[in-house]
Each structure stands twice: as C-alpha cells, then as structure tokens.
PDB file of C-alpha atoms in Angstrom:
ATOM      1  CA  UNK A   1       7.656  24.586   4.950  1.00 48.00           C
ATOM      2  CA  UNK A   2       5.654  22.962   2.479  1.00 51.00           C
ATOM      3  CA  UNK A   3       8.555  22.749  -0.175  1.00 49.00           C
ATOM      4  CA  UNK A   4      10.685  21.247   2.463  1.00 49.00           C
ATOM      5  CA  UNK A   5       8.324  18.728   4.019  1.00 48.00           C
ATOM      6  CA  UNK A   6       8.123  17.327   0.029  1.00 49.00           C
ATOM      7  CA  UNK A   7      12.131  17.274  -0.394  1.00 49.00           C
ATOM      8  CA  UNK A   8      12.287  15.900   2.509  1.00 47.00           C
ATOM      9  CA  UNK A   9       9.939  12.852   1.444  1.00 52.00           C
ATOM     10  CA  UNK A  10      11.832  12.617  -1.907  1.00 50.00           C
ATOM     11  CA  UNK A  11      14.722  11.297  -0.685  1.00 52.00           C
ATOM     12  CA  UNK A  12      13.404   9.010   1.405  1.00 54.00           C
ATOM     13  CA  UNK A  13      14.604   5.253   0.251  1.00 55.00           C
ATOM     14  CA  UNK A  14      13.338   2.219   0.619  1.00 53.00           C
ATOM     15  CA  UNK A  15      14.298  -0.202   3.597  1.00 56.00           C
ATOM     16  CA  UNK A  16      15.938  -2.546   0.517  1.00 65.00           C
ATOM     17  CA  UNK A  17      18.403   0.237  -0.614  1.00 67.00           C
ATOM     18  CA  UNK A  18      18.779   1.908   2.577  1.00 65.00           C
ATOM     19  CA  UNK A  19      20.548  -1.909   3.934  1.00 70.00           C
ATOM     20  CA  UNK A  20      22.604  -1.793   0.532  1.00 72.00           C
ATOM     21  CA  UNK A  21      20.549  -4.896  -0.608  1.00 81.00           C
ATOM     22  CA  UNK A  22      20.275  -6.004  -4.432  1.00 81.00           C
ATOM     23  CA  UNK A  23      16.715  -5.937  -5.988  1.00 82.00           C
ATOM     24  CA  UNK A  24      14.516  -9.114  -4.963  1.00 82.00           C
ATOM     25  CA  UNK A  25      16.766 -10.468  -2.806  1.00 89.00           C
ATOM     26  CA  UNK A  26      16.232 -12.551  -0.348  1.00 90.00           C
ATOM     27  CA  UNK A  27      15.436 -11.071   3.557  1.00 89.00           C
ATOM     28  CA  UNK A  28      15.399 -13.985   5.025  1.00 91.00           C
ATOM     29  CA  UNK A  29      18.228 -16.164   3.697  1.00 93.00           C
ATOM     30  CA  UNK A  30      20.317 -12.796   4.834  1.00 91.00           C
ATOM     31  CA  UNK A  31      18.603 -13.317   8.354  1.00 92.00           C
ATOM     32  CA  UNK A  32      19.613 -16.938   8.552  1.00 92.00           C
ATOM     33  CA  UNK A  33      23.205 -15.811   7.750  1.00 90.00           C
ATOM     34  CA  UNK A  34      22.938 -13.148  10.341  1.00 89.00           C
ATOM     35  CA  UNK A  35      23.341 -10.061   8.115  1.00 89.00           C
ATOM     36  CA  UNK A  36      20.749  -8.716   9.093  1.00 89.00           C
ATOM     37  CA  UNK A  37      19.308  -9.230  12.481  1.00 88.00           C
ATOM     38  CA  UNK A  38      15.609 -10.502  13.022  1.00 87.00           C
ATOM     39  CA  UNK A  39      14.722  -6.637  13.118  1.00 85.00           C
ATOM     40  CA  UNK A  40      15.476  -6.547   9.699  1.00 83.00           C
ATOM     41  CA  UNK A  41      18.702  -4.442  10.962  1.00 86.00           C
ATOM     42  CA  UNK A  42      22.425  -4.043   9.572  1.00 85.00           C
ATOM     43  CA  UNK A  43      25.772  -3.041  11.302  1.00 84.00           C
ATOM     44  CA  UNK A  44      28.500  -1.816   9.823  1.00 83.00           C
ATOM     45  CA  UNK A  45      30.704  -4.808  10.049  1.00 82.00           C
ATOM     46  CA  UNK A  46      27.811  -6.978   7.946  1.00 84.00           C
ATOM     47  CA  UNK A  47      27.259  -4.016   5.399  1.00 84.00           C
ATOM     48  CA  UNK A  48      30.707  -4.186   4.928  1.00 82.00           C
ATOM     49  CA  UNK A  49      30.903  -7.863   4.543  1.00 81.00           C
ATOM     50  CA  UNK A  50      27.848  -7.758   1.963  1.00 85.00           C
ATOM     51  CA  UNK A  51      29.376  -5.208   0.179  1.00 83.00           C
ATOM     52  CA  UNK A  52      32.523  -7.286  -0.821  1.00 80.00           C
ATOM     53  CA  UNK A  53      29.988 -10.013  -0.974  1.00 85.00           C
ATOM     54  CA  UNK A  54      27.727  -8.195  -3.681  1.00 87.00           C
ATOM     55  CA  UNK A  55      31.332  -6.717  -5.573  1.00 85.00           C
ATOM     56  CA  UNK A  56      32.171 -10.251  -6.253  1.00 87.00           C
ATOM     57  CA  UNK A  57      29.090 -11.312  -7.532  1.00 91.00           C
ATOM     58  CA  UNK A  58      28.824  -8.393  -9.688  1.00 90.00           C
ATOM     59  CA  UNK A  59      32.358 -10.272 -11.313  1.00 90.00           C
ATOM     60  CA  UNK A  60      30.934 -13.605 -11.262  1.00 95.00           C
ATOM     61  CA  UNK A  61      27.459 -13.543 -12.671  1.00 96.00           C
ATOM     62  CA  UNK A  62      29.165 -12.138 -16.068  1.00 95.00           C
ATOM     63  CA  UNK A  63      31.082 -14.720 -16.319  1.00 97.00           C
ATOM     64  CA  UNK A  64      28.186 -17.330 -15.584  1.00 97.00           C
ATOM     65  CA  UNK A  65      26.420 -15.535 -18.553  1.00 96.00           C
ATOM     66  CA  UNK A  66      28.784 -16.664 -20.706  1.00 97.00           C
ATOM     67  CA  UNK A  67      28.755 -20.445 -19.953  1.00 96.00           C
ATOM     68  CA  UNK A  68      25.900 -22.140 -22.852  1.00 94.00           C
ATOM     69  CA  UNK A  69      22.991 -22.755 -21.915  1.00 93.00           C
ATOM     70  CA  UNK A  70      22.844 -26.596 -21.593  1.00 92.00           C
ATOM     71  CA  UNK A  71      21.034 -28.803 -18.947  1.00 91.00           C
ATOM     72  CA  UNK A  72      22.753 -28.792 -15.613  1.00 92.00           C
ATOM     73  CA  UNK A  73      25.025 -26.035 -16.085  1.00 96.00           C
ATOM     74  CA  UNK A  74      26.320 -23.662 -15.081  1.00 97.00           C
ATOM     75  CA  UNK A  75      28.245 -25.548 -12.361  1.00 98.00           C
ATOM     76  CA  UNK A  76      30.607 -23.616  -9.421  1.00 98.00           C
ATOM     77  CA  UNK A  77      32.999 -24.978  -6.694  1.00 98.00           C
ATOM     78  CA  UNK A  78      33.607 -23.065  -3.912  1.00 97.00           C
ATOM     79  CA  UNK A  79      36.562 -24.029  -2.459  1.00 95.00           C
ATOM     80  CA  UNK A  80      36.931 -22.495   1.035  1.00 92.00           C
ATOM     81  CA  UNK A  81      33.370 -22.006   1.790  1.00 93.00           C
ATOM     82  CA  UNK A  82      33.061 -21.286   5.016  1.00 91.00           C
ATOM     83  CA  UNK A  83      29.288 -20.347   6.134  1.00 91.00           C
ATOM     84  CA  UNK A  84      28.864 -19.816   2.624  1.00 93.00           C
ATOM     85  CA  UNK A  85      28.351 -16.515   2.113  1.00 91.00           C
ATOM     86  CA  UNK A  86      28.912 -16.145  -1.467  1.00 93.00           C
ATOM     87  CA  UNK A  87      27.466 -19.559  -2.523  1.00 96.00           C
ATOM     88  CA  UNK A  88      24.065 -18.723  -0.807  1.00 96.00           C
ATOM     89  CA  UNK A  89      23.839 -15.272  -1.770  1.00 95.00           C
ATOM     90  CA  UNK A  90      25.016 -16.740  -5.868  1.00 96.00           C
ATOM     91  CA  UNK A  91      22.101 -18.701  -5.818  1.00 97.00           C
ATOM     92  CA  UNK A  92      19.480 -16.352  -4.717  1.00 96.00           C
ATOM     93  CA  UNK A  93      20.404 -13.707  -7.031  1.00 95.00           C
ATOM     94  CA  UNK A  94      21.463 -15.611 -10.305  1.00 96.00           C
ATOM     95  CA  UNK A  95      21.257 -19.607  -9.833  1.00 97.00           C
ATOM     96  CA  UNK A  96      17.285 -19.431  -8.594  1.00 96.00           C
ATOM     97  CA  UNK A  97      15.885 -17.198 -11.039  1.00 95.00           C
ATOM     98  CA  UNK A  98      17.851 -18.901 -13.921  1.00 96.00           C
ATOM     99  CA  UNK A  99      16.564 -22.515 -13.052  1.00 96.00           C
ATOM    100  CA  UNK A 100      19.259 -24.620 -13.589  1.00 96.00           C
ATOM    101  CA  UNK A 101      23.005 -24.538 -12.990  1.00 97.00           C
ATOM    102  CA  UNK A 102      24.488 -26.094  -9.430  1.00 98.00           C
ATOM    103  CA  UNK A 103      26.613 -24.949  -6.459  1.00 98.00           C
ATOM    104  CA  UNK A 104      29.312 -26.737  -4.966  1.00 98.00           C
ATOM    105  CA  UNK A 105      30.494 -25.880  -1.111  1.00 97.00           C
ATOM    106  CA  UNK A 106      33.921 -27.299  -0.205  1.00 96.00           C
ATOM    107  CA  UNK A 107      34.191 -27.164   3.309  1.00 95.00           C
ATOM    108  CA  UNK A 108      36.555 -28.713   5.388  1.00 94.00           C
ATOM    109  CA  UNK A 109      34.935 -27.686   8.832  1.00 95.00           C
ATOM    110  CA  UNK A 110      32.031 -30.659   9.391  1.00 96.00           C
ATOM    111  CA  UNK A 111      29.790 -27.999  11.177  1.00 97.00           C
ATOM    112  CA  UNK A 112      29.949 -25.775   9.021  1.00 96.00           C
ATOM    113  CA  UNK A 113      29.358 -28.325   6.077  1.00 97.00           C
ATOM    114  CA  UNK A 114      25.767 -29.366   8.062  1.00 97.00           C
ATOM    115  CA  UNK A 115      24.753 -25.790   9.200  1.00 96.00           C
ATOM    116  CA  UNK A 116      24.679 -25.175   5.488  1.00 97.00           C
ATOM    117  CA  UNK A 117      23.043 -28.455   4.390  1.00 97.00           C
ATOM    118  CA  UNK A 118      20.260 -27.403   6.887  1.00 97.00           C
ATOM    119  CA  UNK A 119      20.006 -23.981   5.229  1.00 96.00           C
ATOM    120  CA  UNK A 120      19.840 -24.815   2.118  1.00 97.00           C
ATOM    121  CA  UNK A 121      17.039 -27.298   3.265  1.00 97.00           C
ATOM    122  CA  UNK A 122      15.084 -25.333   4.794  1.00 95.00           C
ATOM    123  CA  UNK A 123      15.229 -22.083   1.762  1.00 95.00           C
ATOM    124  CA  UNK A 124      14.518 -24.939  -0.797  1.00 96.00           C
ATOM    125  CA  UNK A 125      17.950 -24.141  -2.266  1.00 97.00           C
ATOM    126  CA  UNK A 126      17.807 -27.737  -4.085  1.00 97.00           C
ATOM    127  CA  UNK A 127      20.599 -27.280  -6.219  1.00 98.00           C
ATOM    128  CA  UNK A 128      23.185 -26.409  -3.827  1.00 98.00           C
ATOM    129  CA  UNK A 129      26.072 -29.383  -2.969  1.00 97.00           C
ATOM    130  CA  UNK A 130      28.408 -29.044   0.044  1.00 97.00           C
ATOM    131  CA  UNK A 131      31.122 -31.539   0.844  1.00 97.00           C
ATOM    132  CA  UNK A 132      32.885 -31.756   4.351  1.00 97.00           C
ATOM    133  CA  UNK A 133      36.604 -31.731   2.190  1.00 94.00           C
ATOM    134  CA  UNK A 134      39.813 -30.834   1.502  1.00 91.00           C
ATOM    135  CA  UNK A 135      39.721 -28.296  -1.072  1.00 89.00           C
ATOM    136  CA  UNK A 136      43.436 -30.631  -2.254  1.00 89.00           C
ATOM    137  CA  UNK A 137      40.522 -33.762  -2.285  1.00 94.00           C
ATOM    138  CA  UNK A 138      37.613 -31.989  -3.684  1.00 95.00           C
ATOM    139  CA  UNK A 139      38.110 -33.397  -7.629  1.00 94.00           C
ATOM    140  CA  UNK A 140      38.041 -37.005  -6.786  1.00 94.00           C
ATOM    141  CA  UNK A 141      34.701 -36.577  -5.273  1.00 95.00           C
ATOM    142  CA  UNK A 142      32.180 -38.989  -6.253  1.00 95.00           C
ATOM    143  CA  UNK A 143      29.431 -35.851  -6.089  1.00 94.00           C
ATOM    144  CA  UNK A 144      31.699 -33.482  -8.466  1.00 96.00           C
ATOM    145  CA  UNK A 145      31.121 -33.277 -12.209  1.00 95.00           C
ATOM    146  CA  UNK A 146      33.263 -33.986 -14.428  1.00 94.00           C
ATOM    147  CA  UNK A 147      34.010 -30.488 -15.793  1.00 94.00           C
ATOM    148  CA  UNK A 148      32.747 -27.287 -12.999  1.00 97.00           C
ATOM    149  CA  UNK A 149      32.349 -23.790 -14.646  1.00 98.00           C
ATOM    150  CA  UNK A 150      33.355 -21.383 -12.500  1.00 98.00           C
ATOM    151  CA  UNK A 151      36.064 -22.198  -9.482  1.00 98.00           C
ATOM    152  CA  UNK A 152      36.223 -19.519  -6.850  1.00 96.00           C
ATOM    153  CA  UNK A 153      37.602 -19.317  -3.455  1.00 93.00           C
ATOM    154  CA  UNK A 154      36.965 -16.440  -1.442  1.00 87.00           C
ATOM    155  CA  UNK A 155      39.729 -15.938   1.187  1.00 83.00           C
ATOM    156  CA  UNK A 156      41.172 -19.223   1.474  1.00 80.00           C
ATOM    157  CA  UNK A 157      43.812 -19.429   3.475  1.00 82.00           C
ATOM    158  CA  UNK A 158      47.267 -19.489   2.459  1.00 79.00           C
ATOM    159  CA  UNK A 159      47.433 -22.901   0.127  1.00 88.00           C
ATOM    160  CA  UNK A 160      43.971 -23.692  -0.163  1.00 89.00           C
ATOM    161  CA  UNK A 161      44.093 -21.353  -3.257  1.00 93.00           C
ATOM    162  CA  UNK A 162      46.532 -23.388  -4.694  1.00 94.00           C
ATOM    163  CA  UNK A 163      44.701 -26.460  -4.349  1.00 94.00           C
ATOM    164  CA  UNK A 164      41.650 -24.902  -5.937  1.00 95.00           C
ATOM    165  CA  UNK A 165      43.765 -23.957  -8.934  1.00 97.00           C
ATOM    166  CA  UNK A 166      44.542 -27.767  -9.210  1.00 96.00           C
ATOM    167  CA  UNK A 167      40.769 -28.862  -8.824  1.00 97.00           C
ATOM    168  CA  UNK A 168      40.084 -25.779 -11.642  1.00 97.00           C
ATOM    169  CA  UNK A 169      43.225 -27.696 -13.744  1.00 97.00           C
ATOM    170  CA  UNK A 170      41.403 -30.862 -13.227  1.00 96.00           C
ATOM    171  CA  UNK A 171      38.074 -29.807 -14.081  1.00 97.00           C
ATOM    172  CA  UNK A 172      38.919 -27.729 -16.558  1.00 96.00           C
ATOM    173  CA  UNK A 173      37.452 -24.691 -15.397  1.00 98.00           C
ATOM    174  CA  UNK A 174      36.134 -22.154 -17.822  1.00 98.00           C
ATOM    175  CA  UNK A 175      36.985 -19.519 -15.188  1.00 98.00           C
ATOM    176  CA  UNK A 176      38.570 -18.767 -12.199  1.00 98.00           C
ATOM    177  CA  UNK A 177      37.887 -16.483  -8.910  1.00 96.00           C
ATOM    178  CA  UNK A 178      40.755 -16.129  -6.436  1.00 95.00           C
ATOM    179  CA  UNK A 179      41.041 -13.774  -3.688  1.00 91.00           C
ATOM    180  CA  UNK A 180      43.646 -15.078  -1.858  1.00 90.00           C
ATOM    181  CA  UNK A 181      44.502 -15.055   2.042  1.00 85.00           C
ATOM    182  CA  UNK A 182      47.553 -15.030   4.352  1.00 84.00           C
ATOM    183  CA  UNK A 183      49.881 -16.300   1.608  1.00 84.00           C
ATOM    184  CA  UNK A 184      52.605 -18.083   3.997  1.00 88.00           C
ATOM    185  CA  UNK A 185      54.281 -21.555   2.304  1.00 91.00           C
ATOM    186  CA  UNK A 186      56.781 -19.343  -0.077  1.00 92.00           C
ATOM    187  CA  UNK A 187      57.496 -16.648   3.182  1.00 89.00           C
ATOM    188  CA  UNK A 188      58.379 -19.987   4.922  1.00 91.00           C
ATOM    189  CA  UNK A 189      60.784 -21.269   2.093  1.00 89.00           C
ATOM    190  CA  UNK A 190      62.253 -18.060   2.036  1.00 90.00           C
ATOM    191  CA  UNK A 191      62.977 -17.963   5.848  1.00 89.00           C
ATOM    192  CA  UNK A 192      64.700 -21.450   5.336  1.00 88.00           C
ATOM    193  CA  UNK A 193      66.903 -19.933   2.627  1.00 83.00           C
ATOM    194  CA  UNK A 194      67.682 -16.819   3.715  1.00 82.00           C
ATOM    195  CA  UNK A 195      71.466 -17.315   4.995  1.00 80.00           C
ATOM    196  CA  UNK A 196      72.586 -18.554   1.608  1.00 78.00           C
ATOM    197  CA  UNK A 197      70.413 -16.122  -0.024  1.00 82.00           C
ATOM    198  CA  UNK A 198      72.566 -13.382   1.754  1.00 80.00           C
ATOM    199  CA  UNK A 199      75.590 -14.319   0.992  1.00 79.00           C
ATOM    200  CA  UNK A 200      74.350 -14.801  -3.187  1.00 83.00           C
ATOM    201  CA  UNK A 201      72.609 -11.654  -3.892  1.00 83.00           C
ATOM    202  CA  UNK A 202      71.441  -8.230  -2.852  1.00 87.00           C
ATOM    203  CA  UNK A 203      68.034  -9.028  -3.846  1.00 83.00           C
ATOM    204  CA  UNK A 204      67.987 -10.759  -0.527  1.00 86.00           C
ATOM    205  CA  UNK A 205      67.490  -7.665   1.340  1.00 90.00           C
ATOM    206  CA  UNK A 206      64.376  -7.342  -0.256  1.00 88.00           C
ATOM    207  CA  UNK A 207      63.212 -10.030   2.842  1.00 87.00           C
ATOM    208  CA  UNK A 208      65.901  -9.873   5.342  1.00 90.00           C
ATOM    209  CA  UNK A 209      63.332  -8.418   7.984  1.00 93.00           C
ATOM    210  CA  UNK A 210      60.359 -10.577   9.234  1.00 89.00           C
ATOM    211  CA  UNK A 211      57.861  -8.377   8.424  1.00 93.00           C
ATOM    212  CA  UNK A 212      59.353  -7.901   4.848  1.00 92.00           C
ATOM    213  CA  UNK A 213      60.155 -11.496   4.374  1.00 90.00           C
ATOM    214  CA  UNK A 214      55.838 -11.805   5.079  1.00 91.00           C
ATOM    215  CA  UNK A 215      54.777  -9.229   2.686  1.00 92.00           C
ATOM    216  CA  UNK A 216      57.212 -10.194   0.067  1.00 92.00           C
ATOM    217  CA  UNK A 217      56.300 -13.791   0.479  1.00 91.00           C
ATOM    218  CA  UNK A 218      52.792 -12.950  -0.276  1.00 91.00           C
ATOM    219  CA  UNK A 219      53.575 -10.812  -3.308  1.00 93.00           C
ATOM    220  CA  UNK A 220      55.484 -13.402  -4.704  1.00 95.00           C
ATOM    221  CA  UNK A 221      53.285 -15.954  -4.357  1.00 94.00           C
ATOM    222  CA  UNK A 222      50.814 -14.601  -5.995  1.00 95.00           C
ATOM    223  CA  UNK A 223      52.708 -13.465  -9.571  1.00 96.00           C
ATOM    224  CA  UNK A 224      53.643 -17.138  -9.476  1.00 97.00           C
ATOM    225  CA  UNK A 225      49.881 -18.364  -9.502  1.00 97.00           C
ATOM    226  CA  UNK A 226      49.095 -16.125 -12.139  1.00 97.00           C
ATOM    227  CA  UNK A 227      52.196 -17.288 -13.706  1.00 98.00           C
ATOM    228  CA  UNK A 228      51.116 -21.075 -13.663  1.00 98.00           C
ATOM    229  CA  UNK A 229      47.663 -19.838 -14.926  1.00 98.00           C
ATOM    230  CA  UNK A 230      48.998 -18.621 -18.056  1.00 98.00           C
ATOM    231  CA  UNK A 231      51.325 -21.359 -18.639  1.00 98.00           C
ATOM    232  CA  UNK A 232      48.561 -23.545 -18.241  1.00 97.00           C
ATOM    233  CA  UNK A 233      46.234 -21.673 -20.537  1.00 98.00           C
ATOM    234  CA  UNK A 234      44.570 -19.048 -19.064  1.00 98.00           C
ATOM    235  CA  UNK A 235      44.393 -15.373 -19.437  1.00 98.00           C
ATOM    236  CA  UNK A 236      44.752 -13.809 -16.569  1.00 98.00           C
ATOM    237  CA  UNK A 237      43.573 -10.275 -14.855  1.00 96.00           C
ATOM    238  CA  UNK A 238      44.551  -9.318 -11.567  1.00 95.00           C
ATOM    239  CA  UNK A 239      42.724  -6.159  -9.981  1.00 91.00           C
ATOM    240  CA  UNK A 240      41.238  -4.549  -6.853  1.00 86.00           C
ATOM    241  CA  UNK A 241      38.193  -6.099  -4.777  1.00 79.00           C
ATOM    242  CA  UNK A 242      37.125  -3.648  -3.102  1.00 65.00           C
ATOM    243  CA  UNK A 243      38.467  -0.694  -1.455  1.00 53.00           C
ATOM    244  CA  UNK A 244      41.226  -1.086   0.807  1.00 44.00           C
ATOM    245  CA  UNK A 245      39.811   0.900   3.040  1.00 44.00           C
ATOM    246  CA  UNK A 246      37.121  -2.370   3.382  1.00 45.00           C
ATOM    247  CA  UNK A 247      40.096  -5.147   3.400  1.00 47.00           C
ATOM    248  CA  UNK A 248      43.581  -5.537   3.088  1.00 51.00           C
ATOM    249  CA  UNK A 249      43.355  -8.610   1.482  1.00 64.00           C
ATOM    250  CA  UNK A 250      41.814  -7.146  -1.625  1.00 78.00           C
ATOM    251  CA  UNK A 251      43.519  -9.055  -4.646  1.00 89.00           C
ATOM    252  CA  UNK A 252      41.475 -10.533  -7.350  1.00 92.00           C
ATOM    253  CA  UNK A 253      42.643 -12.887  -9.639  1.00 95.00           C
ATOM    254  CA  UNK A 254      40.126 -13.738 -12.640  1.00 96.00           C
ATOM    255  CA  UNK A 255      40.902 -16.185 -14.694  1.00 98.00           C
ATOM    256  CA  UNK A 256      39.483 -17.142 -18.253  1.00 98.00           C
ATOM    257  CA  UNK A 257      40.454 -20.441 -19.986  1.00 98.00           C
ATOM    258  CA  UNK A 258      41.740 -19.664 -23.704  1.00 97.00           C
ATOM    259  CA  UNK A 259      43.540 -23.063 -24.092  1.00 96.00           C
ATOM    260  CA  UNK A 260      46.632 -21.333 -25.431  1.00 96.00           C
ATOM    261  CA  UNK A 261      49.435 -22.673 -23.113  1.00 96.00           C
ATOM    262  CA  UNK A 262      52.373 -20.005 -23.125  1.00 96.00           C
ATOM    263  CA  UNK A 263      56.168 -21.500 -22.392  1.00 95.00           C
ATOM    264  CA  UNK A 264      57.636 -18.043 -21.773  1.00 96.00           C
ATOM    265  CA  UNK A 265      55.145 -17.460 -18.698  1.00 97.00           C
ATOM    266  CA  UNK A 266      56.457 -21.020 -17.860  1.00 97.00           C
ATOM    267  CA  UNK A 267      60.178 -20.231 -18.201  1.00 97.00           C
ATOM    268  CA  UNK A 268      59.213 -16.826 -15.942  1.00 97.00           C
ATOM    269  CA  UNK A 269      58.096 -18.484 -13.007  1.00 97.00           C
ATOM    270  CA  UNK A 270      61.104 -21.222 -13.238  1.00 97.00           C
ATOM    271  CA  UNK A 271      63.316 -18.209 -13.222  1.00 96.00           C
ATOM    272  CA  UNK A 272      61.679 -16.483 -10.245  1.00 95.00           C
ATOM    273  CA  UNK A 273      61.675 -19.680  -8.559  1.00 95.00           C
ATOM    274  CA  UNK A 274      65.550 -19.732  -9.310  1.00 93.00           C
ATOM    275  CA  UNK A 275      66.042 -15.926  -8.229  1.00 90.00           C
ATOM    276  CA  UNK A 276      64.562 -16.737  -5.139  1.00 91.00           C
ATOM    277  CA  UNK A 277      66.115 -20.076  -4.139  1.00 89.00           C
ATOM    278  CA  UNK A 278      62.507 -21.750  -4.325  1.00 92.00           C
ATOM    279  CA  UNK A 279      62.867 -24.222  -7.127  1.00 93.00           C
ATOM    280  CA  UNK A 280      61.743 -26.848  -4.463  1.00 90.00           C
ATOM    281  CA  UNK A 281      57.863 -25.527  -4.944  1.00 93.00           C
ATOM    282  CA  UNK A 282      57.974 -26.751  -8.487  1.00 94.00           C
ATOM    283  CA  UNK A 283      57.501 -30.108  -8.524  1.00 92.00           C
ATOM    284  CA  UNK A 284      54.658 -29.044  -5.294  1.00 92.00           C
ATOM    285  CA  UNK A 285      52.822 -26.288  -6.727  1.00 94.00           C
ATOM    286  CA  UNK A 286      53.621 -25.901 -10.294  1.00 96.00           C
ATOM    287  CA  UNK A 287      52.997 -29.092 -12.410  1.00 95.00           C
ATOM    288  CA  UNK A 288      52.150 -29.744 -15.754  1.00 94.00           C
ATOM    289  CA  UNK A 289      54.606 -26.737 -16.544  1.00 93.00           C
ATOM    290  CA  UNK A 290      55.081 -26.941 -20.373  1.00 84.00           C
ATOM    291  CA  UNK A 291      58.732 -27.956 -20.700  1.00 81.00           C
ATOM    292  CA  UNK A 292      62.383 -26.246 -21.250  1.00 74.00           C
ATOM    293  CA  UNK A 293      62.551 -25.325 -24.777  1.00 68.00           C
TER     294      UNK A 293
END
C-alpha cells in the first residue's frame, strides 16, 4: 500500500504542466485571453488552441535568435492578428525576458485593435504596437519601421497572406511565417475559366467539380506563394503545423531571406499561371517577378 501511495505521488504534475503551459509563463495574460478560466481551468478547445499556439512559437523564437542583437530589434508584424493570440503569448515568453525587440498587431477589426491596446496596457506589455489596418496598408504606416524581422500571419484569410508577403517584400523581412486560410481568389479565377479550360485540356478535370475546383484552388495557390518567395529571394520550407487531427488548415510556410533571386522559380509560376488560364493574377499578386530570359 505503501509502495503504491508513493507511485502514486510521483507522478503527480504540477498545475503548470498539467494545463500544457510553457515554464514561467504568464497565468494571467492567459486569463485575460480566456484560456484559462478565472479558476485557473482549461477545456479542450483552448488546450488545443494553445497547443498550435505554443508549436508556432517553438518555430519562431529560433528564428528571432538569429536576428543581431542591436537596439530596437528584433521587430515582428502580425498581419491578421485577431485577439492576438500569438503576439501576446511572443512577448511573454521571448520579447519580455529579452528586453528589447517590438511587436506589431495588424488588425483590421477596430475592437479588436482597442481590446488589445487595453491589454497590453494593463500587463505593461510596453513594446507591443497594434494598428486598426489593412494588412494590403500596413507598410505605409507612419508607426512601422523601416525594415520588420519576422512577418507572420497566423490564419489569415484567403488574400490577407498575400498582402503580408508584400509588406514582408517591402520591409524586407528576414523571415517569414505563413499559415494560410480559406485560399479562395485563384478557386474563383478558375470557376470563371472553366468552360474554355474544358474544351483546352484534360487537366481541367482536375477542378470540374465544386468541391475539387475549392481544394485545388487552395493547393495551387499556395505552390505559387512559395513560388514568388523564391523568385524573390527567399528559401523556402513548407511543412506540417500541427497534427491534422488539431486543424485542417495546417500548412506552414517559413521563409528565410538569402537575397539570391532565382528566374527558373519565376518562369515556374508564369507557366502554372499559363497551365491554368490564370495569367491575369500576375500583374495582382506576383510583381517584381525577375524577367523572361
């Protein structure tokens, strides 16, 4: 009885690991964004929210660790923000205890925007930024730097990735963070092209059906980001989240800038483009494309 009583005590965690929680991180601010409940208490929906939360910061604080070490850096945009999530929980586990560096929330939601403002208020998160924005806005914003670190954006919806791959272009981002979300512009252009795209080429039954036309849409649109991000000089990884058994939309893009700009990635997206019957997103999505050889 003894013997048991003792295992028994051994494998008893503490509250901090038993909610899934990172070491000396902040109850509270996980109150205020109702992870936890005042109790101190975690449902499944929340654990499973922090733990895509905690994943992704697990991917972006080594890539803050590479950025020097010079007054006001390291700098991040959020595009997307939302409540904030990932900003907030950034700063309490890497931006507070390293004592310099700055957040940027792009919001375009204005209560969103203040409900964070207040937060970050109130936790004495000084060097956190939000701006009530469009993500397509955000780099001719009097409050942004000229150059931002890291550019992420956490489940932004179908172009808002796109425009915070132009704000990373602009900024000249040492890395990027993309988990995209309900990828619909190049489903759409596909819809619009689909009659012609019969009659041209078998490929098209790769999206005759609706629900194909979706999915494939999506697929597509993001080889042709990662595409763009190598012709624009970046090297590019594309891997799993988390499980898929947390998300379905579980593809993450990490970008690193290497400044070597590569034409055949460029002539590989013209030609899916052309495959496709899409060359009108081009001129839209894909500037700065080096040119035809």
């Amino acid at each position: 009885m003894g013997s048991a009583r003792r295992g028994s005590q051994a494998v008893k965690r503490p509250p901090e690991e038993e909610l899934g929680l990172q070491p000396g991180q902040s109850l509270e601010l996980l109150k205020e964004l109702h992870i936890l409940t005042r109790e101190g208490r975690i449902n499944q929906d929340s654990r499973r929210k922090l733990k895509q939360v905690h994943h992704l910061v697990q991917f972006i604080e080594k890539l803050l660790q590479e950025v020097p070490a010079e007054e006001g850096h390291p700098t991040l945009a959020d595009h997307g923000a939302g409540k904030s999530y990932l900003g907030f929980i950034l700063y309490d586990l890497f931006f507070r205890p390293l004592g310099r560096g700055h957040i940027y929330g792009i919001e375009t939601r204005q209560e969103l925007v203040e409900r964070s403002r207040a937060l970050a208020r109130r936790l004495g998160f000084a060097r956190m930024s939000f701006l009530n924005i469009a993500a397509a806005d955000a780099a001719q914003a009097a409050e942004m730097p000229e150059q931002v670190d890291v550019v992420t954006a956490l489940h932004a919806c179908d172009t808002a990735t796109d425009d915070a791959i132009a704000f990373a272009l602009q900024k000249q981002a040492r890395f990027l963070v993309l988990v995209p979300c309900c990828q619909a512009e190049v489903a759409s252009v596909l819809r619009e092209t689909k009659a012609l795209a019969l009659a041209r080429t078998p490929l098209s039954e790769l999206w005759r059906h609706p629900i194909h036309t979706r999915e494939l849409g999506s697929q597509i649109t993001n080889v042709l980001r990662c595409l763009y991000l190598e012709a624009m000089g970046y090297q590019v990884t594309v891997t799993e989240l988390v499980g898929w058994e947390h998300s379905m939309k579980n593809e993450l893009i990490l970008a690193r800038r290497t400044g070597q700009r590569k034409r055949a990635a460029a002539e590989r997206l013209r030609a899916i483009l052309a495959e496709f019957g899409i060359q009108a997103l081009e001129e839209r999505r894909f500037p700065g494309l080096p040119a035809h050889p």
